[in-house]
Coordinates of C-alpha atoms in Angstrom, one line a residue:
Chain A
X21 CA 0.0 0.0 0.0
X22 CA 1.3 3.5 -0.9
X23 CA 0.4 6.0 1.8
X24 CA 0.5 9.8 1.7
X25 CA 1.2 11.7 4.9
X26 CA 0.1 15.2 5.4
X27 CA 3.0 17.2 6.9
X28 CA 2.0 19.7 9.5
X29 CA 4.3 22.7 9.5
X30 CA 4.4 26.5 9.7
X31 CA 6.3 26.9 6.4
X32 CA 9.6 26.8 8.3
X33 CA 9.6 23.9 10.7
X34 CA 7.9 20.5 10.5
X35 CA 5.6 20.0 13.6
X36 CA 6.0 16.9 15.8
X37 CA 2.5 15.8 15.1
X38 CA 3.7 14.6 11.7
X39 CA 6.0 12.0 13.2
X40 CA 3.3 9.9 14.9
X41 CA 1.4 9.9 11.5
X42 CA 4.5 8.6 9.8
X43 CA 4.6 5.7 12.3
X44 CA 0.9 4.9 11.7
X45 CA 1.4 5.2 7.9
X46 CA 4.4 2.8 8.0
X47 CA 2.2 0.1 9.4
X48 CA 0.2 0.3 6.2
X49 CA 3.0 0.4 3.6
X50 CA 5.4 2.7 1.8
X51 CA 5.3 6.2 3.2
X52 CA 5.2 9.3 1.0
X53 CA 4.7 12.8 2.3
X54 CA 3.1 16.0 1.2
X55 CA 4.6 19.3 2.2
X56 CA 2.2 22.0 1.0
X57 CA 2.8 25.6 1.7
X58 CA 4.7 28.7 0.6
X59 CA 8.5 29.0 0.9
X60 CA 8.5 25.6 2.6
X61 CA 11.4 23.9 0.9
X62 CA 13.3 23.7 4.2
X63 CA 10.4 21.7 5.7
X64 CA 10.6 19.2 2.8
X65 CA 14.3 18.7 3.6
X66 CA 13.5 18.0 7.2
X67 CA 10.8 15.5 6.2
X68 CA 13.1 13.7 3.8
X69 CA 15.4 12.9 6.8
X70 CA 12.6 11.3 8.8
X71 CA 13.1 7.6 9.1
X72 CA 10.9 5.6 6.7
X73 CA 10.0 8.3 4.2
X74 CA 10.4 7.3 0.5
X75 CA 9.3 10.5 -1.3
X76 CA 8.4 14.0 -0.3
X77 CA 6.1 15.8 -2.6
X78 CA 6.8 19.5 -2.3
X79 CA 3.9 21.8 -3.4
X80 CA 5.1 25.4 -3.0
X81 CA 2.5 27.9 -4.0
X82 CA 1.1 31.1 -2.6
X83 CA -2.4 29.5 -2.6
X84 CA -1.2 27.0 0.0
X85 CA 0.5 29.3 2.4
X86 CA -2.1 29.2 5.1
X87 CA -3.3 25.6 4.5
X88 CA -6.9 26.7 3.4
X89 CA -8.8 23.4 3.0
X90 CA -10.5 24.7 -0.2
X91 CA -7.1 25.0 -1.9
X92 CA -5.3 22.0 -0.3
X93 CA -8.0 19.3 -0.6
X94 CA -8.1 19.3 -4.5
X95 CA -4.3 19.0 -4.6
X96 CA -4.4 16.0 -2.1
X97 CA -7.3 14.4 -4.0
X98 CA -5.2 14.6 -7.2
X99 CA -2.2 13.0 -5.5
X100 CA -4.5 10.2 -4.2
X101 CA -4.9 9.0 -7.8
X102 CA -1.5 7.3 -7.2
X103 CA -1.7 6.6 -3.4
X104 CA -4.0 4.2 -1.5
X105 CA -4.2 6.0 1.9
X106 CA -4.1 9.6 3.1
X107 CA -3.1 10.1 6.7
X108 CA -3.2 13.4 8.6
X109 CA -2.7 14.2 12.3
X110 CA -5.9 14.7 14.3
X111 CA -4.9 18.3 14.8
X112 CA -7.1 21.3 13.9
X113 CA -5.4 21.4 10.6
X114 CA -5.8 17.7 9.9
X115 CA -9.4 17.7 11.0
X116 CA -10.1 20.7 8.7
X117 CA -8.6 19.2 5.6
X118 CA -9.0 15.4 5.7
X119 CA -12.8 15.2 5.6
X120 CA -12.9 17.5 2.6
X121 CA -10.4 15.2 0.8
X122 CA -12.5 12.1 1.8
X123 CA -15.7 13.6 0.3
X124 CA -13.9 14.5 -2.9
X125 CA -12.7 10.9 -3.1
X126 CA -16.2 9.6 -2.1
X127 CA -14.8 7.7 0.9
X128 CA -15.7 7.7 4.6
X129 CA -12.9 9.1 6.8
X130 CA -11.7 7.1 9.8
X131 CA -11.2 9.8 12.5
X132 CA -8.6 9.9 15.3
X133 CA -7.3 6.3 15.0
X134 CA -5.6 4.7 18.1
X135 CA -4.2 1.6 16.3
X136 CA -3.8 -0.1 13.0
X137 CA -5.2 -3.6 13.3
X138 CA -5.0 -4.6 9.6
X139 CA -4.7 -3.1 6.2
X140 CA -8.3 -1.8 6.5
X141 CA -9.0 -2.2 10.2
X142 CA -8.5 0.4 12.8
X143 CA -9.5 1.3 16.4
X144 CA -10.9 4.6 17.3
X145 CA -12.5 6.2 20.4
X146 CA -16.2 7.1 20.4
X147 CA -18.4 8.7 23.0
X148 CA -15.7 10.9 24.5
X149 CA -13.3 7.9 24.8
X150 CA -15.8 5.9 26.8
X151 CA -15.8 3.2 24.2
X152 CA -13.3 2.0 21.6
X153 CA -14.7 0.9 18.2
X154 CA -12.9 -1.5 15.9
X155 CA -13.9 -0.5 12.3
X156 CA -13.2 -2.0 8.9
X157 CA -13.3 0.1 5.8
X158 CA -14.8 -1.1 2.5
X159 CA -13.7 1.9 0.6
X160 CA -11.1 1.6 -2.2
X161 CA -8.9 4.4 -0.7
X162 CA -8.4 5.2 3.0
X163 CA -8.6 8.7 4.5
X164 CA -7.5 8.7 8.1
X165 CA -6.7 11.1 10.9
X166 CA -4.2 9.9 13.6
X167 CA -4.3 10.5 17.3
X168 CA -0.7 11.7 18.0
X169 CA -0.5 10.3 21.5
X170 CA -1.4 6.8 20.4
X171 CA 1.7 6.2 18.1
X172 CA 5.4 6.5 18.8
X173 CA 7.1 9.3 16.9
X174 CA 9.3 8.4 13.9
X175 CA 13.0 9.3 14.2
X176 CA 13.8 12.6 12.7
X177 CA 17.1 11.3 11.4
X178 CA 18.2 8.3 9.3
X179 CA 15.8 8.7 6.4
X180 CA 16.8 9.3 2.8
X181 CA 13.7 10.4 1.1
X182 CA 13.8 12.2 -2.2
X183 CA 12.1 15.6 -2.6
X184 CA 10.0 16.1 -5.7
X185 CA 8.5 19.4 -6.5
X186 CA 4.9 19.2 -7.8
X187 CA 2.6 21.8 -9.2
X188 CA -1.1 21.8 -9.7
X189 CA -2.1 24.1 -6.8
X190 CA -4.6 26.9 -7.4
X191 CA -6.6 29.4 -5.5
X192 CA -10.2 28.3 -5.3
X193 CA -11.4 31.8 -4.5
X194 CA -13.8 30.4 -2.0
X195 CA -12.0 31.6 1.1
X196 CA -9.2 33.9 2.1
X197 CA -6.8 34.2 5.0
X198 CA -7.2 37.4 7.1
X199 CA -5.0 37.0 10.1
X200 CA -3.7 34.7 12.9
X201 CA -3.2 35.2 16.5
X202 CA -0.8 32.6 17.7
X203 CA -0.1 32.4 21.4
X204 CA 3.7 32.7 22.0
X205 CA 5.0 30.4 24.7
X206 CA 8.3 29.3 26.0
X207 CA 6.7 26.3 27.6
X208 CA 6.7 22.8 26.2
X209 CA 3.9 22.4 23.7
X210 CA 0.9 20.8 25.4
X211 CA 0.5 17.8 23.1
X212 CA 4.2 16.8 23.4
X213 CA 4.9 17.8 27.0
X214 CA 6.2 15.1 29.3
X215 CA 4.6 16.8 32.3
X216 CA 1.4 18.8 32.3
X217 CA 0.0 20.9 35.1
X218 CA -3.7 21.7 34.5
X219 CA -6.0 24.0 36.4
X220 CA -9.8 24.1 36.7
X221 CA -12.6 26.4 37.7
X222 CA -11.6 26.2 41.4
X223 CA -8.7 28.5 40.7
X224 CA -11.3 31.3 40.7
X225 CA -9.6 33.9 38.5
X226 CA -6.9 34.3 35.8
X227 CA -4.7 36.0 38.4
X228 CA -4.9 33.0 40.8
X229 CA -4.4 30.6 37.9
X230 CA -1.1 32.4 37.1
X231 CA -0.2 32.7 40.8
X232 CA -0.8 29.0 41.7
X233 CA -0.3 27.0 38.5
X234 CA 2.5 28.8 36.8
X235 CA 5.2 28.4 39.5
X236 CA 4.5 24.7 39.9
X237 CA 4.6 24.2 36.1
X238 CA 7.9 26.2 36.0
X239 CA 9.4 24.0 38.8
X240 CA 8.4 20.8 36.9
X241 CA 9.3 22.1 33.4
X242 CA 5.7 21.4 32.5
X243 CA 3.2 22.4 30.0
X244 CA 0.1 24.2 31.2
X245 CA -3.4 22.9 30.5
X246 CA -6.9 23.8 31.7
X247 CA -10.4 22.4 31.9
X248 CA -13.2 23.8 29.8
X249 CA -14.6 25.7 32.8
X250 CA -11.3 27.5 33.3
X251 CA -11.2 28.5 29.7
X252 CA -14.8 29.5 29.6
X253 CA -14.3 31.7 32.7
X254 CA -11.5 33.4 30.8
X255 CA -8.6 32.4 33.1
X256 CA -6.6 31.1 30.2
X257 CA -6.8 31.1 26.3
X258 CA -8.8 28.5 24.4
X259 CA -5.9 26.5 23.2
X260 CA -5.0 25.5 26.8
X261 CA -8.2 23.3 26.9
X262 CA -7.6 19.6 27.5
X263 CA -10.6 17.4 26.7
X264 CA -13.0 15.8 24.1
X265 CA -13.2 19.1 22.2
X266 CA -9.8 20.5 23.2
X267 CA -6.4 18.8 23.1
X268 CA -5.9 15.1 23.7
X269 CA -2.7 14.7 25.8
X270 CA -0.9 11.7 27.2
X271 CA 2.1 12.9 29.2
X272 CA 4.1 11.0 31.7
X273 CA 2.6 13.0 34.5
X274 CA -0.6 14.9 34.5
X275 CA -1.3 17.1 37.5
X276 CA -5.0 18.1 37.8
X277 CA -5.5 21.0 40.1
X278 CA -9.0 22.0 41.1
X279 CA -10.5 19.9 38.3
X280 CA -13.5 17.8 39.1
X281 CA -13.0 15.4 36.3
X282 CA -16.1 15.6 34.0
X283 CA -16.4 13.0 31.2
X284 CA -15.4 15.5 28.6
X285 CA -12.2 16.5 30.4
X286 CA -11.2 12.9 31.2
X287 CA -11.5 12.2 27.4
X288 CA -8.5 14.4 26.9
X289 CA -6.1 13.1 29.5
X290 CA -7.0 9.7 30.8
X291 CA -4.2 8.0 28.8
X292 CA -1.6 9.9 30.8
X293 CA 0.9 7.6 32.5
X294 CA 0.4 8.9 36.0
X295 CA -2.4 11.2 37.0
X296 CA -2.1 13.3 40.1
X297 CA -5.2 15.1 41.5
X298 CA -5.3 17.8 44.0
X299 CA -8.9 18.7 44.9
X300 CA -10.7 19.6 48.1
X301 CA -13.8 17.5 47.2
X302 CA -12.9 14.0 48.1
X303 CA -15.8 12.7 46.0
X304 CA -14.7 14.5 42.9
X305 CA -14.7 12.0 39.9
X306 CA -11.1 12.9 39.1
X307 CA -10.1 10.7 42.1
X308 CA -11.5 7.7 40.3
X309 CA -8.8 7.9 37.6
X310 CA -6.0 9.5 39.6
X311 CA -3.0 7.3 40.6
X312 CA -2.2 9.7 43.4
X313 CA -4.8 11.9 45.0
X314 CA -4.4 14.6 47.6
X315 CA -7.6 15.9 49.2
X316 CA -6.6 19.5 50.1
X317 CA -7.3 23.1 49.5
X318 CA -5.3 23.9 46.4
X319 CA -4.5 27.5 47.5
X320 CA -2.4 26.1 50.4
X321 CA -1.4 22.7 49.0
X322 CA 0.0 23.8 45.6
X323 CA 2.3 26.6 46.9
X324 CA 3.5 24.3 49.6
X325 CA 4.2 21.6 46.9
X326 CA 6.0 24.1 44.7
X327 CA 8.1 25.2 47.7
X328 CA 9.1 21.6 48.6
X329 CA 10.1 20.4 45.1
Chain B
X176 CA -30.5 34.8 3.2
X177 CA -31.7 31.5 4.5
X178 CA -29.7 29.6 7.0
X179 CA -29.8 25.8 7.2
X180 CA -28.8 24.2 10.5
X181 CA -28.4 20.4 10.7
X182 CA -28.9 19.0 14.2
X183 CA -28.3 15.5 15.6
X184 CA -30.1 13.6 18.4
X185 CA -27.4 12.1 20.6
X186 CA -26.9 10.7 24.1
X187 CA -27.1 13.5 26.6
X188 CA -23.6 14.8 27.3
X189 CA -23.9 14.2 31.1
X190 CA -24.6 10.5 30.7
X191 CA -21.7 8.1 31.0
X192 CA -22.1 5.7 28.1
X193 CA -22.1 1.9 28.8
X194 CA -20.7 -0.5 26.3
X195 CA -23.0 -3.5 25.6
X196 CA -21.8 -6.8 27.0
X197 CA -21.9 -8.4 23.6
X198 CA -19.6 -5.8 22.2
X199 CA -21.9 -4.6 19.4
X200 CA -22.1 -1.0 20.5
X201 CA -23.1 1.4 23.3
X202 CA -26.4 0.7 25.1
X203 CA -28.8 3.5 24.2
X204 CA -32.0 1.9 25.6
X205 CA -33.6 4.1 28.2
X206 CA -30.8 6.6 28.1
X207 CA -31.5 10.3 28.1
X208 CA -31.0 11.8 24.6
X209 CA -30.6 15.4 23.7
X210 CA -29.6 17.8 21.0
X211 CA -25.8 17.5 20.3
X212 CA -24.3 20.5 22.2
X213 CA -22.4 21.9 19.2
X214 CA -25.7 21.9 17.2
X215 CA -27.4 23.9 19.9
X216 CA -24.6 26.5 19.5
X217 CA -25.2 26.4 15.7
X218 CA -29.0 26.9 16.1
X219 CA -28.3 29.8 18.5
X220 CA -25.8 31.5 16.1
X221 CA -28.3 31.2 13.2
X222 CA -31.0 32.8 15.3
X223 CA -28.7 35.6 16.3
X224 CA -27.8 36.2 12.7
X225 CA -31.5 36.3 11.8
X226 CA -32.2 38.6 14.8
X227 CA -29.5 41.0 13.5
X228 CA -31.5 41.2 10.3
X229 CA -28.9 39.4 8.2
X230 CA -31.0 36.3 7.6
X231 CA -34.7 35.8 7.0
X232 CA -35.3 32.2 7.7
X233 CA -33.7 29.5 9.8
X234 CA -34.5 25.9 8.7
X235 CA -33.4 23.0 10.9
X236 CA -32.8 19.5 9.5
X237 CA -32.0 16.2 11.1
X238 CA -31.2 12.7 9.8
X239 CA -32.3 9.9 12.2
X240 CA -35.1 8.0 13.8
X241 CA -38.7 9.3 14.3
X242 CA -37.7 10.4 17.8
X243 CA -35.3 13.0 16.2
X244 CA -38.5 15.0 15.8
X245 CA -38.1 15.9 19.5
X246 CA -34.7 17.4 18.7
X247 CA -36.1 19.4 15.8
X248 CA -39.0 20.6 18.1
X249 CA -36.4 21.8 20.5
X250 CA -34.7 23.8 17.8
X251 CA -38.1 25.2 16.7
X252 CA -38.8 26.2 20.3
X253 CA -35.5 28.0 20.4
X254 CA -36.7 30.0 17.4
X255 CA -36.1 28.2 14.2
X256 CA -38.8 28.7 11.6
X257 CA -39.4 25.2 10.2
X258 CA -37.9 21.7 10.2
X259 CA -37.1 18.7 8.0
X260 CA -36.6 15.2 9.3
X261 CA -35.0 12.7 7.0
X262 CA -36.2 9.6 8.8
X263 CA -34.3 6.4 9.0
X264 CA -33.5 3.8 11.6
X265 CA -30.3 2.8 9.9
X266 CA -26.8 4.0 11.0
X267 CA -26.0 6.9 8.8
X268 CA -22.3 7.9 8.5
X269 CA -21.1 11.4 8.1
X270 CA -20.5 10.9 4.3
X271 CA -24.1 9.8 3.8
X272 CA -25.4 12.6 6.0
X273 CA -23.3 15.1 4.0
X274 CA -24.8 13.7 0.8
X275 CA -28.4 14.0 2.1
X276 CA -27.7 17.6 3.3
X277 CA -26.2 18.5 -0.1
X278 CA -29.6 17.5 -1.6
X279 CA -31.5 19.5 1.0
X280 CA -29.2 22.4 0.2
X281 CA -30.0 22.1 -3.5
X282 CA -33.8 22.3 -2.7
X283 CA -33.5 25.0 -0.1
X284 CA -30.8 27.2 -1.5
X285 CA -29.4 28.5 1.8
X286 CA -26.7 31.2 1.9
X287 CA -25.2 29.6 5.0
X288 CA -25.2 26.1 6.5
X289 CA -24.2 26.1 10.2
X290 CA -23.2 22.8 11.7
X291 CA -21.7 21.7 15.0
X292 CA -18.0 20.9 14.7
X293 CA -18.6 17.3 15.9
X294 CA -21.2 15.0 17.4
X295 CA -20.4 13.8 20.8
X296 CA -21.4 10.2 20.0
X297 CA -19.2 9.3 17.0
X298 CA -16.7 12.1 17.6
X299 CA -16.1 12.2 13.8
X300 CA -15.7 15.9 13.1
X301 CA -16.4 15.3 9.4
X302 CA -19.9 16.2 8.2
X303 CA -19.4 20.0 7.7
X304 CA -16.2 19.6 5.8
X305 CA -17.6 16.8 3.7
X306 CA -20.7 18.9 2.9
X307 CA -18.5 21.8 1.9
X308 CA -16.6 19.6 -0.5
X309 CA -19.7 18.1 -2.0
X310 CA -21.3 21.5 -2.6
X311 CA -18.0 23.1 -3.7
X312 CA -18.4 25.8 -1.1
X313 CA -16.0 27.5 1.3
X314 CA -15.7 26.2 4.8
X315 CA -14.8 27.8 8.1
X316 CA -14.5 25.2 10.8
X317 CA -14.3 25.5 14.6
X318 CA -15.8 29.0 14.6
X319 CA -15.2 31.2 17.7
X320 CA -16.9 34.3 16.2
X321 CA -18.9 34.7 13.0
X322 CA -19.6 38.1 11.3
X323 CA -21.9 38.3 8.3
X324 CA -21.4 41.3 6.0
X325 CA -23.3 41.0 2.7
X326 CA -22.0 38.0 0.8
X327 CA -18.9 37.7 3.0
X328 CA -18.6 35.9 6.3
X329 CA -15.6 36.5 8.5
X330 CA -14.9 33.8 11.0
X331 CA -12.3 33.5 13.7
X332 CA -11.4 29.8 14.0
X333 CA -10.1 28.0 17.0
X334 CA -6.8 26.4 15.9
X335 CA -4.2 24.6 17.9
X336 CA -1.9 27.6 18.5
X337 CA -4.6 30.2 19.0
X338 CA -7.1 31.8 16.5
X339 CA -7.1 32.1 12.8
X340 CA -9.4 34.5 11.0
X341 CA -10.7 33.7 7.5
X342 CA -13.2 35.2 5.1
X343 CA -15.5 32.9 3.1
X344 CA -18.0 33.9 0.4
X345 CA -21.6 32.8 0.6
X346 CA -23.0 30.3 0.1
X347 CA -20.7 28.7 2.7
X348 CA -20.3 26.2 5.5
X349 CA -19.5 27.2 9.1
X350 CA -19.0 24.7 11.9
X351 CA -19.3 25.8 15.5
X352 CA -16.8 25.5 18.4
X353 CA -17.8 25.6 22.0
X354 CA -17.1 29.3 22.7
X355 CA -19.1 30.7 19.8
X356 CA -22.1 31.5 22.0
X357 CA -24.2 30.5 24.9
X358 CA -27.4 28.8 23.6
X359 CA -30.7 30.1 24.9
X360 CA -33.3 28.0 26.7
X361 CA -36.6 27.5 25.1
X362 CA -39.4 29.2 27.1
X363 CA -42.6 27.3 27.8
X364 CA -44.8 29.5 25.5
X365 CA -42.2 29.0 22.7
X366 CA -42.2 25.2 23.3
X367 CA -46.0 25.4 22.8
X368 CA -45.7 27.5 19.7
X369 CA -43.0 25.1 18.3
X370 CA -45.6 22.3 18.2
X371 CA -47.4 24.2 15.4
X372 CA -44.4 25.0 13.3
X373 CA -44.0 23.0 10.1
X374 CA -42.0 19.8 10.2
X375 CA -41.6 17.8 7.0
X376 CA -40.8 14.2 7.2
X377 CA -38.8 12.7 4.3
X378 CA -36.8 9.5 3.8
X379 CA -33.3 9.0 2.3
X380 CA -35.0 7.4 -0.6
X381 CA -36.8 10.7 -1.4
X382 CA -33.4 12.2 -2.1
X383 CA -32.0 9.2 -4.0
X384 CA -29.1 8.9 -1.7
X385 CA -27.4 5.5 -0.9
X386 CA -26.8 5.6 2.8
X387 CA -25.1 2.1 3.1
X388 CA -22.3 2.3 5.6
X389 CA -18.7 2.2 4.2
X390 CA -17.3 1.2 7.6
X391 CA -18.2 -2.0 9.4
X392 CA -18.0 -1.9 13.2
X393 CA -16.4 -5.2 14.1
X394 CA -16.7 -4.6 17.9
X395 CA -17.0 -2.0 20.5
X396 CA -15.1 -2.4 23.8
X397 CA -14.6 -0.6 27.1
X398 CA -11.4 1.5 27.2
X399 CA -8.7 0.1 29.4
X400 CA -9.6 0.6 33.0
X401 CA -7.1 2.4 35.1
X402 CA -6.0 0.6 38.2
X403 CA -7.1 2.1 41.5
X404 CA -4.9 4.8 42.8
X405 CA -4.0 5.9 46.3
X406 CA -4.7 9.0 48.3
X407 CA -1.8 10.6 50.1
X408 CA -2.3 12.3 53.5
X409 CA -0.4 15.6 52.9
X410 CA 1.9 17.5 50.6
X411 CA 5.0 15.9 52.1
X412 CA 3.7 12.5 51.1
X413 CA 2.9 13.8 47.6
X414 CA 6.4 15.2 47.3
X415 CA 7.8 11.9 48.3
X416 CA 5.8 10.1 45.7
X417 CA 6.9 12.6 43.0
X418 CA 10.5 12.2 43.9
X419 CA 10.2 8.4 43.8
X420 CA 8.9 8.8 40.2
X421 CA 11.9 11.1 39.5
X422 CA 9.6 14.1 39.0
X423 CA 10.7 17.5 40.4
X424 CA 13.8 15.9 42.0

């Protein structure tokens, strides 16, 4: 089987999410990659070095600069004439583009796969991760998004792929990019952080969130996450949200501070290796999944913890 | 402009789903069902656009069993003008739903189709994008804000690193993210009025769409259960545990 991997990048650097997709694709067959963007030749060079990549298709065109699905999907659909499967990370970019590709090819997409069970058989979570479905596709071509935390990352060195420039991109005229506000952060990126400290509604305000959570995260070299309640209350930006509709994370250690543990939050973090919960409500559902729980007032316990580490 | 809003009847988001013992699926017998939360947000946004004088009709549509009429009545009670149910007891995958909706769009000629970004049962996050592809329309997924100005819709989208703003030309597809708005509750008088609003019942056959699933579910299992944890007495004990794990040492 010849697979085509969507490379996630910012026109300068390949994003880590791509590497888990390469691993998933390699379980299906020969791995080819698509780098679509503008001025992104350096990304193609990085991808060519990733272990297991045969060919990197480089589509460099102004119409592809911002990854608009209307411009990208027809290009991918065209490439799929000579590939059997299209795999993208289950990031906001992948989720935006892949279903549009699937419909152009008249196939059902398989979203957010957790494992490859056979050439056409995959597992995927449903009902906020409360059930795992094993599904088999009857479509001639596969379109798949891959859960990044479910697959090892492919090595970024040791590959010897060839880069081939391709054309065929055009502006659909259906949509246009206006602007982007990307949060700048020195912290480990949430989906690849080894340790995550996450805060919930119990923090009470953005100031308290900053005052209590940030020093602990600094001490641990951790990424910072949040529950939906903390995001809705405006304590932290949207892209901090961990859960069914936010980011799915699986760090070595997840510290949940003042988070009750609603189904939708657990969906985003219950595959973490060790879960630590600090909550003053001893009946909070978070304690049912926590490996280590501390029933305490977070406003005294967390600063004390930070001080003693 | 007319706005079309597809809505789905799903398990209530507060209910913890139970996997059937025979591994064929999730047990939905006697379980509370509701409108998919993202679809409520889509209905709300459509109503707000209409109330701002930028749309003249909001039509809601659902694909599903006869009981999905309740979901449509809920949307009508929120303020939608009329409803269409494409009734079937079969499992309908996003691709088939998108094909049915494309036919409805051809009949209704909406300027905007507002969908939820994903249904909380199958967690696919596909239908809106697929519908955009089938219709050849622009798409703005995961909308955080929507501004309609003439034939242009400007949408701030929630993306992994922050927000991205795009402009799409009508007719277009927008899918809603959680923070787009706070859906209204239907008042009792509006619930009564909704009972008199038009609700057309159709079948997939009426639209000539083949809804046969492309994916076969071989089995549905419980996720791995986490082994029971411990509770520590105080911060010192927690620090000890963390150091044992080599964290914060």
